[in-house]
Coordinates of C-alpha atoms and ligand atoms in Angstrom, one line a residue:
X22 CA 17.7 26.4 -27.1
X23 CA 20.6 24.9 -25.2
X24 CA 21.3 21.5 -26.0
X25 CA 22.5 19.1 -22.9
X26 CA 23.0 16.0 -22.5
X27 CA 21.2 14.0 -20.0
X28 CA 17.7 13.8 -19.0
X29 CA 17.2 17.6 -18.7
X30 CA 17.3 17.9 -22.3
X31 CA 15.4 15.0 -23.2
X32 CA 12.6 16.6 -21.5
X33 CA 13.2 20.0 -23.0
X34 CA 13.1 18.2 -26.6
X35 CA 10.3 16.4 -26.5
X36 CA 8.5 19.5 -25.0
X37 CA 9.6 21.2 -28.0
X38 CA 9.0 18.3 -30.5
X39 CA 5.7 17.7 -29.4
X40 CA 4.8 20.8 -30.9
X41 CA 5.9 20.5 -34.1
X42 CA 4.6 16.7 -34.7
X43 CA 2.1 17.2 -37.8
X44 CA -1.3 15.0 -38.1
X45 CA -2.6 13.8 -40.7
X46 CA -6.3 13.8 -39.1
X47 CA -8.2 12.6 -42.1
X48 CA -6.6 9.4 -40.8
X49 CA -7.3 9.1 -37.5
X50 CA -9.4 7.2 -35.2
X51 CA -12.6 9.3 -33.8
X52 CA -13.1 9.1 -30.1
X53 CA -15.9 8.5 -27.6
X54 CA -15.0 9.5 -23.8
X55 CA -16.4 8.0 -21.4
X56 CA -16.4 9.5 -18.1
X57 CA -18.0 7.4 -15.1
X58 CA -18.8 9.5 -11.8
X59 CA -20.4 9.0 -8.6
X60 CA -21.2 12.1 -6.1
X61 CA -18.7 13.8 -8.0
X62 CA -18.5 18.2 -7.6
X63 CA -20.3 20.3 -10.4
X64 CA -17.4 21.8 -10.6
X65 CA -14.4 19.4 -11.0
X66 CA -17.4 17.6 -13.5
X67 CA -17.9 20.5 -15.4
X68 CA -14.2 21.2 -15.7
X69 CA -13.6 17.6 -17.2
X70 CA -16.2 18.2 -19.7
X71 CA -15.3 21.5 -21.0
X72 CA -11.9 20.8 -20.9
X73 CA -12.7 17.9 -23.1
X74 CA -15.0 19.9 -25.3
X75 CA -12.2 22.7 -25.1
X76 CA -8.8 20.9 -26.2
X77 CA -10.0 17.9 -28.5
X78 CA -10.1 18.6 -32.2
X79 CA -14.0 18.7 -33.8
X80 CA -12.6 16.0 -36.3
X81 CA -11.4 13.4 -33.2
X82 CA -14.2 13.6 -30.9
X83 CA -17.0 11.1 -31.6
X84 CA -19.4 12.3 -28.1
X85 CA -18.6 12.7 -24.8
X86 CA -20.9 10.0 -22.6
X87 CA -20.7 11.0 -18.9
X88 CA -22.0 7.4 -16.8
X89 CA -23.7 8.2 -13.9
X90 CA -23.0 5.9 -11.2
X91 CA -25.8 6.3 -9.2
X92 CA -25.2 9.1 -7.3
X93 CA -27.4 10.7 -5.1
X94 CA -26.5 14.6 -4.7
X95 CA -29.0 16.8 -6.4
X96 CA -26.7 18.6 -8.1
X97 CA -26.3 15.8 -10.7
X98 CA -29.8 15.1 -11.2
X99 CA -31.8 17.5 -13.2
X100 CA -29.3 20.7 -13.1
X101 CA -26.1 18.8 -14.9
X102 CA -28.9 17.9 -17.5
X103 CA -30.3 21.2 -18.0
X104 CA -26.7 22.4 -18.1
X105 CA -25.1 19.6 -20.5
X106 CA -28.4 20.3 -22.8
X107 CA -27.0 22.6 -24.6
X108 CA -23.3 21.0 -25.4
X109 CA -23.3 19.1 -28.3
X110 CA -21.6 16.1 -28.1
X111 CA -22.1 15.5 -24.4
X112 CA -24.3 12.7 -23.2
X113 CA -25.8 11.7 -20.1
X114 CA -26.4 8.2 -19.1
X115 CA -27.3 6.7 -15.8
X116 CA -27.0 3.2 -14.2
X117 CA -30.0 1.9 -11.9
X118 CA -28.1 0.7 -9.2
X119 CA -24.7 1.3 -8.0
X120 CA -22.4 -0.8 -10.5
X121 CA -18.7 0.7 -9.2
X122 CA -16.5 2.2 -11.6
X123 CA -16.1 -1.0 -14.0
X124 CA -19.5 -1.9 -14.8
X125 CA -20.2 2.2 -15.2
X126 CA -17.6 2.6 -17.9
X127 CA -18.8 -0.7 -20.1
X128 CA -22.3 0.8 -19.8
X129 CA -20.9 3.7 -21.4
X130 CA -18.8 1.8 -23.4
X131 CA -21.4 -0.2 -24.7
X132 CA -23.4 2.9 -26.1
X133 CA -20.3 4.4 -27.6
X134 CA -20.2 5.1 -31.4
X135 CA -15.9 5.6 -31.4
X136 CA -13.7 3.4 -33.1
X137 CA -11.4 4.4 -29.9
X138 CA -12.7 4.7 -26.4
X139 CA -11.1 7.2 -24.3
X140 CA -11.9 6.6 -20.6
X141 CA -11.3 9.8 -18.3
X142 CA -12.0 10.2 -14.5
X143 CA -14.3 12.7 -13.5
X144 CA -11.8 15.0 -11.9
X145 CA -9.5 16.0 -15.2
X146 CA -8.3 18.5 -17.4
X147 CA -6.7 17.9 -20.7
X148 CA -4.2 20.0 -22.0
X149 CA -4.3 21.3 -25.7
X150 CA -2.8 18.5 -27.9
X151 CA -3.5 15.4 -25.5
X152 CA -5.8 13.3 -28.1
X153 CA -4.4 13.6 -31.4
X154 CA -0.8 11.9 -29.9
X155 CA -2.7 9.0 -28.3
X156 CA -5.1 8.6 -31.4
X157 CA -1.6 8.5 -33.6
X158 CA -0.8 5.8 -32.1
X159 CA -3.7 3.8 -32.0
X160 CA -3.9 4.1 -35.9
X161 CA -0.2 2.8 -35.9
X162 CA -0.9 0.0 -33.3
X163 CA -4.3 -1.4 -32.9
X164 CA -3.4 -3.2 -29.7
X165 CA -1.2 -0.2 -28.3
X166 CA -3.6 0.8 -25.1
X167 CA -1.9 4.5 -24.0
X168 CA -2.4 7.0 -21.5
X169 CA -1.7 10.5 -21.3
X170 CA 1.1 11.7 -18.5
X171 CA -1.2 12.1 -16.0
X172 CA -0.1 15.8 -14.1
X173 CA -1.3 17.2 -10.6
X174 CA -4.2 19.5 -10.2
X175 CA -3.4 20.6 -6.2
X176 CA -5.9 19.1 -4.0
X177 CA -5.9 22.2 -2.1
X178 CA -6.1 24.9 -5.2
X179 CA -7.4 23.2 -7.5
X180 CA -4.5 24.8 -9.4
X181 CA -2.9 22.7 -12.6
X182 CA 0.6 22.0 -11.4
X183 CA 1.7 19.9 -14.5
X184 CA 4.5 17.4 -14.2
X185 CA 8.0 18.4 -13.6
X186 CA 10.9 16.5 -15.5
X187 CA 10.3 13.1 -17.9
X188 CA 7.4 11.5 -17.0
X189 CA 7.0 8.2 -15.2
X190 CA 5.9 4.7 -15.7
X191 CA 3.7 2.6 -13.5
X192 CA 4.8 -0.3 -11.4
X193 CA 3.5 -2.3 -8.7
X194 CA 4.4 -3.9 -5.2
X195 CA 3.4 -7.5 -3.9
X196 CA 0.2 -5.7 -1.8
X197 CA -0.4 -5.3 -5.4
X198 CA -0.6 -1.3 -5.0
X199 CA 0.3 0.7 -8.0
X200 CA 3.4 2.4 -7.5
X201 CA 5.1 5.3 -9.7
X202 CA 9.0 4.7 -11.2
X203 CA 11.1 6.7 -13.3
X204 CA 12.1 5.5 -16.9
X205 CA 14.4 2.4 -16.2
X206 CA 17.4 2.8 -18.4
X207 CA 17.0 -0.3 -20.7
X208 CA 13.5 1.3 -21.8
X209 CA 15.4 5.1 -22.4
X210 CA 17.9 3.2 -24.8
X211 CA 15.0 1.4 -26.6
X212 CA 13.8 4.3 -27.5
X213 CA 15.1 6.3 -31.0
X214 CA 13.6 10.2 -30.2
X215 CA 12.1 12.0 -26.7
X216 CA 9.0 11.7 -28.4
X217 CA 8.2 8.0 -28.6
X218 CA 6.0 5.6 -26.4
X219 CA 7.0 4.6 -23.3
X220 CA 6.7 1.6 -22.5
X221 CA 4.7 1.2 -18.8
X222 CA 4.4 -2.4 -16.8
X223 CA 0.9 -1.0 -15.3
X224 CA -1.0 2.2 -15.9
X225 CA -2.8 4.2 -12.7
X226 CA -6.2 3.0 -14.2
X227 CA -8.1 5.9 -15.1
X228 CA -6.8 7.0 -17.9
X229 CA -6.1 5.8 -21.1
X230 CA -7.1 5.0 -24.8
X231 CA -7.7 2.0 -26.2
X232 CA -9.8 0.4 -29.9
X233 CA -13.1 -0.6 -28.9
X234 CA -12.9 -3.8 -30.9
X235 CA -9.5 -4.2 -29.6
X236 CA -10.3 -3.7 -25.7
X237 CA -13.8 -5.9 -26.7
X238 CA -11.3 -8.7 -28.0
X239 CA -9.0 -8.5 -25.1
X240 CA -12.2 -8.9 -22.9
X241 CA -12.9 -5.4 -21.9
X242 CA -12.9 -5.5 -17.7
X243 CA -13.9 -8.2 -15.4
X244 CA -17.3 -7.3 -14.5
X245 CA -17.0 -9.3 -10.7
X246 CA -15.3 -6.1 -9.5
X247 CA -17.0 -3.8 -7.6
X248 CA -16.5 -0.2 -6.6
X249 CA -12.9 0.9 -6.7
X250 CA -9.9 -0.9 -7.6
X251 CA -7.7 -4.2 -9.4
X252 CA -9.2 -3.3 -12.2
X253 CA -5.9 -1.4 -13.4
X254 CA -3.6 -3.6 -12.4
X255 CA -5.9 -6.7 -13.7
X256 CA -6.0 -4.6 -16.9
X257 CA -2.2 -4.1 -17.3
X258 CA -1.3 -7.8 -16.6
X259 CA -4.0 -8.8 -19.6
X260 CA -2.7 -6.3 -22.0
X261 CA 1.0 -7.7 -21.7
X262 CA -0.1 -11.4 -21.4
X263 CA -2.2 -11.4 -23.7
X264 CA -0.2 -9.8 -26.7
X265 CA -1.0 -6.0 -26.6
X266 CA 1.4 -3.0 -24.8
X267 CA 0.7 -0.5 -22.6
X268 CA 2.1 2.6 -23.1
X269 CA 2.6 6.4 -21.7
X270 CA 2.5 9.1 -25.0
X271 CA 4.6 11.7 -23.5
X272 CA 3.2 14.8 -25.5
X273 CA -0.4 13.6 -24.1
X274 CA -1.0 15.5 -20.6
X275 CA -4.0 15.6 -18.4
X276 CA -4.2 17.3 -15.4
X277 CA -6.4 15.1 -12.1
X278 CA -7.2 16.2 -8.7
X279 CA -6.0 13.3 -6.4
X280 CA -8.3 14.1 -3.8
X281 CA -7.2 13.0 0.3
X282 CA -10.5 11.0 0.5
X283 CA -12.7 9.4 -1.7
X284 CA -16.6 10.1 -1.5
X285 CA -17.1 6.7 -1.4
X286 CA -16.0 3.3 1.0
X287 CA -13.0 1.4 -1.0
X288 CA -13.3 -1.5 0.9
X289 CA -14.1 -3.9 -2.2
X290 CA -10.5 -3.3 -3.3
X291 CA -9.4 -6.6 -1.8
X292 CA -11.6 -9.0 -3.5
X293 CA -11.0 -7.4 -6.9
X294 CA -7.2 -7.4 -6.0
X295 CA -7.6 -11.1 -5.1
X296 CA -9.5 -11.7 -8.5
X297 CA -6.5 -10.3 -10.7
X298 CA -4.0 -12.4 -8.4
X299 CA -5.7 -16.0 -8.6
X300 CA -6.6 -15.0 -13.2
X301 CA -2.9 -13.8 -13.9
X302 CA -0.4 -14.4 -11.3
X303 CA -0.1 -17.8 -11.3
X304 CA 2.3 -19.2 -8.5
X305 CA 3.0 -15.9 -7.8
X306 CA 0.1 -14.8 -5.9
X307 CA 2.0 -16.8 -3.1
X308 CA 4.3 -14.1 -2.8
X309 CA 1.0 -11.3 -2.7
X310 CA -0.8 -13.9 0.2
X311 CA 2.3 -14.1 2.0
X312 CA 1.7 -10.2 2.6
X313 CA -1.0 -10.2 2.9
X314 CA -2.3 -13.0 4.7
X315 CA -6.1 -11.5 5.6
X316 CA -6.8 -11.8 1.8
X317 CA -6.3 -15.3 1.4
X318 CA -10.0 -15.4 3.5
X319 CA -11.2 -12.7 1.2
X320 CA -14.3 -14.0 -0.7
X321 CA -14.0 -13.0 -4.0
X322 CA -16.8 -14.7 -6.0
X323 CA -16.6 -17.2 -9.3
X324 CA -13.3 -16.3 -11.5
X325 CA -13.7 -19.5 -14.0
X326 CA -14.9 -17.1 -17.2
X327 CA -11.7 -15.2 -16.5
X328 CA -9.5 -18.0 -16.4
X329 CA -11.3 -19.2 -19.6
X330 CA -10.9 -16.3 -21.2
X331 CA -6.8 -16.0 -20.7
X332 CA -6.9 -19.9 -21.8
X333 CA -8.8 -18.8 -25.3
X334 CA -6.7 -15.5 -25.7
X335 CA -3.4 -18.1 -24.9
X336 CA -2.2 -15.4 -22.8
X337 CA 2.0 -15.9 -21.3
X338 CA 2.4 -16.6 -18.2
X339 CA 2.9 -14.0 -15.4
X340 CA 6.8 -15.5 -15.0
X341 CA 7.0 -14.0 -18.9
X342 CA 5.4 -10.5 -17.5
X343 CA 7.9 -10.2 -14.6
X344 CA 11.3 -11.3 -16.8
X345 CA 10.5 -9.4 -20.0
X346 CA 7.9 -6.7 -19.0
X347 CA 8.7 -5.5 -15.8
X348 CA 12.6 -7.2 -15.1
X349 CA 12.8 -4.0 -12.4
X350 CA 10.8 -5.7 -9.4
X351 CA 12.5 -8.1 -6.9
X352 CA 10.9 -11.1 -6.6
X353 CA 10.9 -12.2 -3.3
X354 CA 12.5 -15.6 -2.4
X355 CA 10.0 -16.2 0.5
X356 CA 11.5 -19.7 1.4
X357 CA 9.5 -21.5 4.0
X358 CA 10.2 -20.9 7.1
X359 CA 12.2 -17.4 6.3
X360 CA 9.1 -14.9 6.0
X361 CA 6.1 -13.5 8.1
X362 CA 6.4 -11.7 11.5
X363 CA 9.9 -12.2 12.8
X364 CA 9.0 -12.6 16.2
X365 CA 11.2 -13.3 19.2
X366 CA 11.5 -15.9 21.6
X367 CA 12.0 -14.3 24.8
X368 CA 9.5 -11.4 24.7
X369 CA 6.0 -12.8 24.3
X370 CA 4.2 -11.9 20.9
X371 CA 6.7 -8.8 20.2
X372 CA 7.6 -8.8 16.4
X373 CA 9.6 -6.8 14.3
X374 CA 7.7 -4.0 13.1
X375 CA 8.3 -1.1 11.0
X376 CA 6.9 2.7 10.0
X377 CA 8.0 4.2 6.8
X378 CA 8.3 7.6 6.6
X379 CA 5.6 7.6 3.8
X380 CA 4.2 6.0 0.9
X381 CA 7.2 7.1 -1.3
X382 CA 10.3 6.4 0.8
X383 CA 11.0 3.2 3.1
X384 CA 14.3 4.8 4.8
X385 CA 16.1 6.2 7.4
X386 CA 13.3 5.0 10.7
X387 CA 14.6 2.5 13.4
X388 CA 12.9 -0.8 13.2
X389 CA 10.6 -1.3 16.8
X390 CA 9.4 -4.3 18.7
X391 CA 5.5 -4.2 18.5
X392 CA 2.5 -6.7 19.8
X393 CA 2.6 -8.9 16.6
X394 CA -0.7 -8.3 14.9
X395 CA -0.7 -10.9 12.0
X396 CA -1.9 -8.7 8.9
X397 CA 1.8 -8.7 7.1
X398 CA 2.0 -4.6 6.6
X399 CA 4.7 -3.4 8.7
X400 CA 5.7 -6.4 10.4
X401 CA 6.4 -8.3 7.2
X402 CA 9.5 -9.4 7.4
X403 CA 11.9 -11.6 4.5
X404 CA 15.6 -13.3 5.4
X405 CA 17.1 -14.1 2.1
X406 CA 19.5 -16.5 0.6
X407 CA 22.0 -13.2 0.8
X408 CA 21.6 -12.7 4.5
X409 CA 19.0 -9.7 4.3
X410 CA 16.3 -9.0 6.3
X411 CA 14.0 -7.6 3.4
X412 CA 11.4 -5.2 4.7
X413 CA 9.4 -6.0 1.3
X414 CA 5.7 -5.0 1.2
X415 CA 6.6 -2.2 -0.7
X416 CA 8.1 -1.0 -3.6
X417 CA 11.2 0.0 -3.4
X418 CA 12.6 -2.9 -0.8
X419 CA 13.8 -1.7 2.6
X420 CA 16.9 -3.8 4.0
X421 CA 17.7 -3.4 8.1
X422 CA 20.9 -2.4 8.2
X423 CA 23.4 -0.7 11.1
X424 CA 24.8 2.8 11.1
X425 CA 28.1 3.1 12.0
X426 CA 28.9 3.4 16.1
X427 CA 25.0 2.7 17.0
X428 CA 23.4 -0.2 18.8
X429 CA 20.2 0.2 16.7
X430 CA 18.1 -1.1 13.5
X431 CA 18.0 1.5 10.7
X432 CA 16.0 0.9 7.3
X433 CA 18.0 1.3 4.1
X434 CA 17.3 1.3 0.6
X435 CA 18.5 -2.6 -0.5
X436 CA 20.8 -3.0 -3.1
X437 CA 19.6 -3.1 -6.8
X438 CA 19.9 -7.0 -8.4
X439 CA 22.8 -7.9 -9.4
X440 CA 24.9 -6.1 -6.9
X441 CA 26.7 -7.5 -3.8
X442 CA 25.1 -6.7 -0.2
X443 CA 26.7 -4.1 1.9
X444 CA 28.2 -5.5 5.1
X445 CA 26.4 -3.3 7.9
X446 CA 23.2 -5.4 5.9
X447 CA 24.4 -8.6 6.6
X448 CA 22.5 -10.6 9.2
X449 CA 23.4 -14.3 9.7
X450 CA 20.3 -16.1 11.4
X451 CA 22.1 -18.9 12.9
X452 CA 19.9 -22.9 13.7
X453 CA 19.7 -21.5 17.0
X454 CA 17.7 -18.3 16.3
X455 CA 20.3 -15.1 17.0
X456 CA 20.2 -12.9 14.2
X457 CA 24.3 -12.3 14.1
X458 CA 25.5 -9.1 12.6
X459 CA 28.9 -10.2 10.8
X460 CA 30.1 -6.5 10.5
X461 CA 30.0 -5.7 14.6
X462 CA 29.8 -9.4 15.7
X463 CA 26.9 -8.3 17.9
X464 CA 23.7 -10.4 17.9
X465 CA 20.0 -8.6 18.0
X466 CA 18.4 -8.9 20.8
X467 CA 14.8 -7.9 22.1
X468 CA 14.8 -5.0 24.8
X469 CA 11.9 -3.4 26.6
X470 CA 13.0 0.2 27.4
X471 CA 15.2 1.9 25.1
X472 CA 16.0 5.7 24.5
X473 CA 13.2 5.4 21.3
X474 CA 10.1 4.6 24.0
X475 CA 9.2 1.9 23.2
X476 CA 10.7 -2.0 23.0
X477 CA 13.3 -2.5 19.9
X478 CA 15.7 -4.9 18.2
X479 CA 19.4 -3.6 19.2
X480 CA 22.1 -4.5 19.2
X481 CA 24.1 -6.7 22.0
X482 CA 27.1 -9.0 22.8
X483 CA 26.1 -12.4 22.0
X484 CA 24.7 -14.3 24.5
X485 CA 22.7 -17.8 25.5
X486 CA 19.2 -15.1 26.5
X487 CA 16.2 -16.0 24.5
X488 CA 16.2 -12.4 24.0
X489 CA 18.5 -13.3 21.3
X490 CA 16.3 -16.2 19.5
X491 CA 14.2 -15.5 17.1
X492 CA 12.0 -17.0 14.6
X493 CA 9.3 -16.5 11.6
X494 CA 5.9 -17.2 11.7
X495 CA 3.6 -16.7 8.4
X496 CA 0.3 -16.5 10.0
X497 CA -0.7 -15.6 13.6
Ligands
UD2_528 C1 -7.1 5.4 -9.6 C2 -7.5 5.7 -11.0 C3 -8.9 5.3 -11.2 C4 -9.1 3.8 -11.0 C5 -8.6 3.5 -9.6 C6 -8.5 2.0 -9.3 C7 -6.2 7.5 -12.1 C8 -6.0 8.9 -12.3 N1 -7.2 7.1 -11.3 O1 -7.9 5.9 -8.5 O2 -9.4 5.6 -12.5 O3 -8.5 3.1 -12.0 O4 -7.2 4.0 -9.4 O5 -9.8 1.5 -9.3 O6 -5.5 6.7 -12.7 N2 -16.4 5.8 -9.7 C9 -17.6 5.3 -10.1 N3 -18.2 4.4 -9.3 C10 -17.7 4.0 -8.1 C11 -16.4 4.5 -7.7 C12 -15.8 5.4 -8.6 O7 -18.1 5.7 -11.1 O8 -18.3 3.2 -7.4 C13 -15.7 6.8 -10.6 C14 -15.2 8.0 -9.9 O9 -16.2 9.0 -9.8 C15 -14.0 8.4 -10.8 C16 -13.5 7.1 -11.3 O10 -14.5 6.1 -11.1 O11 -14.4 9.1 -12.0 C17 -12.2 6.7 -10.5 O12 -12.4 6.8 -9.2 P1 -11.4 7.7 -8.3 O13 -11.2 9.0 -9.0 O14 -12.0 7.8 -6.9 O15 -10.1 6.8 -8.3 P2 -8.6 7.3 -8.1 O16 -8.3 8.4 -9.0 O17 -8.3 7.5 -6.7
MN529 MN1 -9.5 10.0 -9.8

């Protein structure tokens, strides 16, 4: 094999290494997975199962305990007990009412006779050698929690597309969505071969291994959330606060389906977003509010055994998490009076407002003028101490900035910390409300037909108009 330097051959290695990695596996923890489902296919079920049942060493698998959530499809009721009959290993419980995916998995965890629980969604397929690495390094680390690299099965296909080049690491943004990122550099040079941990801010949720008696001390999940959602983000931010790591094993892959639409309504995400926020975050859930303004009326039921629980576990602070976990996310300033809907003076209830081009990438669309709508989103809006106008819901930040010879407000990627703010992003918002671009010495001002359609921020000569004042508002 060629040896190179740079990523590509990190990747190459470690594929190779993985291989060769001898167990010892008299000495390693036995497993239970747990697999909650509701109104899942017999067929991506099934293929979770046997995959399970097909790539996990005898010696590592405790059981296999499949949670039914209360489905209702026939299909799961007495012909995936007939079929599961004859597996050894595989159990079947069910809950009595709908208890959303938290509750389901500590049912099964709570009937599970592994010193390590494995949790698994019901839409997977594990890849020869993804337990022994991730049982390894539980035996070395009790309070390591690790996930597999999780790879694509194609929607579409159903096909096993695996994971091109190193794997990635899980982030977040201030919506508190989970985000994906590449290795950051200070984490590459921490580690000594292309087969060690890597260390992960978050994990996706789904899945991971973890002790039981460790995951039981660290207070297993917080059984106020309902359905779908939080609870992986909630779960990261305890494992760092409260003294364990989470970690990505990079010779552990498993393949998941991440399906368009979910058979299920994920509306409950909010509350149980709002519950992680107001146990871990500290005076930083301002800056997930700010974004967010609707969730600030989200009811989200009693949090006081949660916050008791961080207080016995004398947890760090979520200022610790940010600085020495997860020193990669801009924290926003949000100074009072310089966030919210930047909406302008002139034009009635038109705000700044802005379409990504997807989920992935915040760059390269004009910024618009749209009927301010109050729910943060697209028309949240920061001005910072550096003279940016941070588009900063998302992960990474957006900065309006000018291409050269146009009138009009294009989104670029902001410069990382640390480094000085490109001119054409420069906007100085003057007492008297014009935004003034230093590089063109043109002010932004709110027009109602442009060439785009519809009304935008370009633009013009400087000028008395109240077309050219602006101001923030945090709630409408
Ligand atoms: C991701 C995680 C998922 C979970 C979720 C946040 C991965 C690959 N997936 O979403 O595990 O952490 O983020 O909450 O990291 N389920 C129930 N009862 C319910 C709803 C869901 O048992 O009321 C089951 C569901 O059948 C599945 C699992 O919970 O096995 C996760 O649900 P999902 O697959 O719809 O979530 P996903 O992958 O979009
Ligand atoms: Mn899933």
């Amino acid at each position: 094999m060629k040896i190179q330097t740079g990523n590509g051959s990190w990747i190459a290695l470690s594929q190779m290494r993985c291989k060769t990695v001898k167990y010892d596996y008299y000495k390693l923890p036995r497993t239970s997975v747990v697999i909650a489902f509701y109104n899942e296919a017999w067929s991506t079920l099934l293929r979770t199962v046997h995959s399970v049942l097909e790539t996990s060493p005898d010696i590592l698998l405790e059981e296999i305990i499949l949670v039914d959530d209360y489905s209702d499809k026939d299909h799961l009721k007495e012909p995936l007990e007939r079929h599961i009959s004859v597996l050894k290993k595989v159990r079947l419980i069910r809950a009595n009412k709908r208890e959303g995916l938290v509750r389901a998995r500590l049912l099964g965890a709570s009937i599970a006779k592994g010193e390590v629980l494995t949790f698994l969604d019901c839409h997977c397929e594990c890849h020869i050698g993804w337990l022994e690495p991730l049982m390894e390094r539980i035996r070395e680390k009790e309070t390591a929690v690790v996930c597999p690299v999780i790879d694509v099965i194609d929607w579409n296909t159903f096909e096993y597309l695996g994971n091109a080049g190193e794997p990635q690491i899980g982030g977040l943004d201030w919506r508190l969505v989970f985000t994906w990122h590449v290795v950051p550099e200070r984490e590459q040079k921490q580690r000594r071969s292309p087969i060690d941990v890597i260390s992960s801010p978050t994990m996706a949720g789904g899945l991971f291994s973890v002790s039981k008696k460790y995951f039981e001390y660290l207070g297993s999940y917080d059984t106020g959330m309902e359905v779908w959602g939080g609870e992986n983000l909630e779960f990261s931010f305890r494992i760092w606060q409260c003294g364990g790591t989470l970690e990505v094993h990079p010779c552990s892959h498993v393949g998941h389906v991440f399906p368009k639409q979910a058979p299920y309504s994920r509306s409950k995400a909010l509350a149980n977003s709002v519950r992680a926020a107001e146990v871990w975050m500290d005076e930083y859930k301002e800056l997930y509010y700010h974004r967010n303004p609707h969730a600030r009326l989200e009811p989200y039921g009693d949090v006081t055994e949660r916050r008791q629980l961080r207080e016995k576990l004398q947890c760090k602070s979520f200022k610790w998490f940010l600085e020495n976990i997860y020193p990669e996310l801009h924290v926003p300033e949000d100074r009072p009076g310089y966030f919210g809907m930047l909406k302008n003076k002139g034009m009635d209830n038109y705000c700044f407002d802005y379409n990504p081009p997807n989920e992935n990438d915040v760059t390269g669309q004009k910024i618009i003028l749209y009927p301010c709508h109050g729910m943060g989103q697209n028309q949240f809006f920061e001005y910072t101490s550096y003279n940016e106008i941070r588009y900063n819901t998302r992960q990474p930040e957006g900065c309006t900035a000018v291409e050269q010879d146009s009138d009009q407000l294009t989104m670029f990627l902001c410069r990382e910390n640390g480094q000085s703010v490109p001119e054409n992003q420069k906007f100085i918002f003057r007492e008297d409300g014009t935004l003034f671009h230093e590089q063109t010495k043109k002010c932004v001002q709110a027009e109602r037909t442009t060439s785009m359609g519809n009304p935008a921020p370009l633009l013009r000569p400087c000028s008395n108009s109240n077309l050219q004042k602006w101001f923030f508002q945090e709630r409408s």
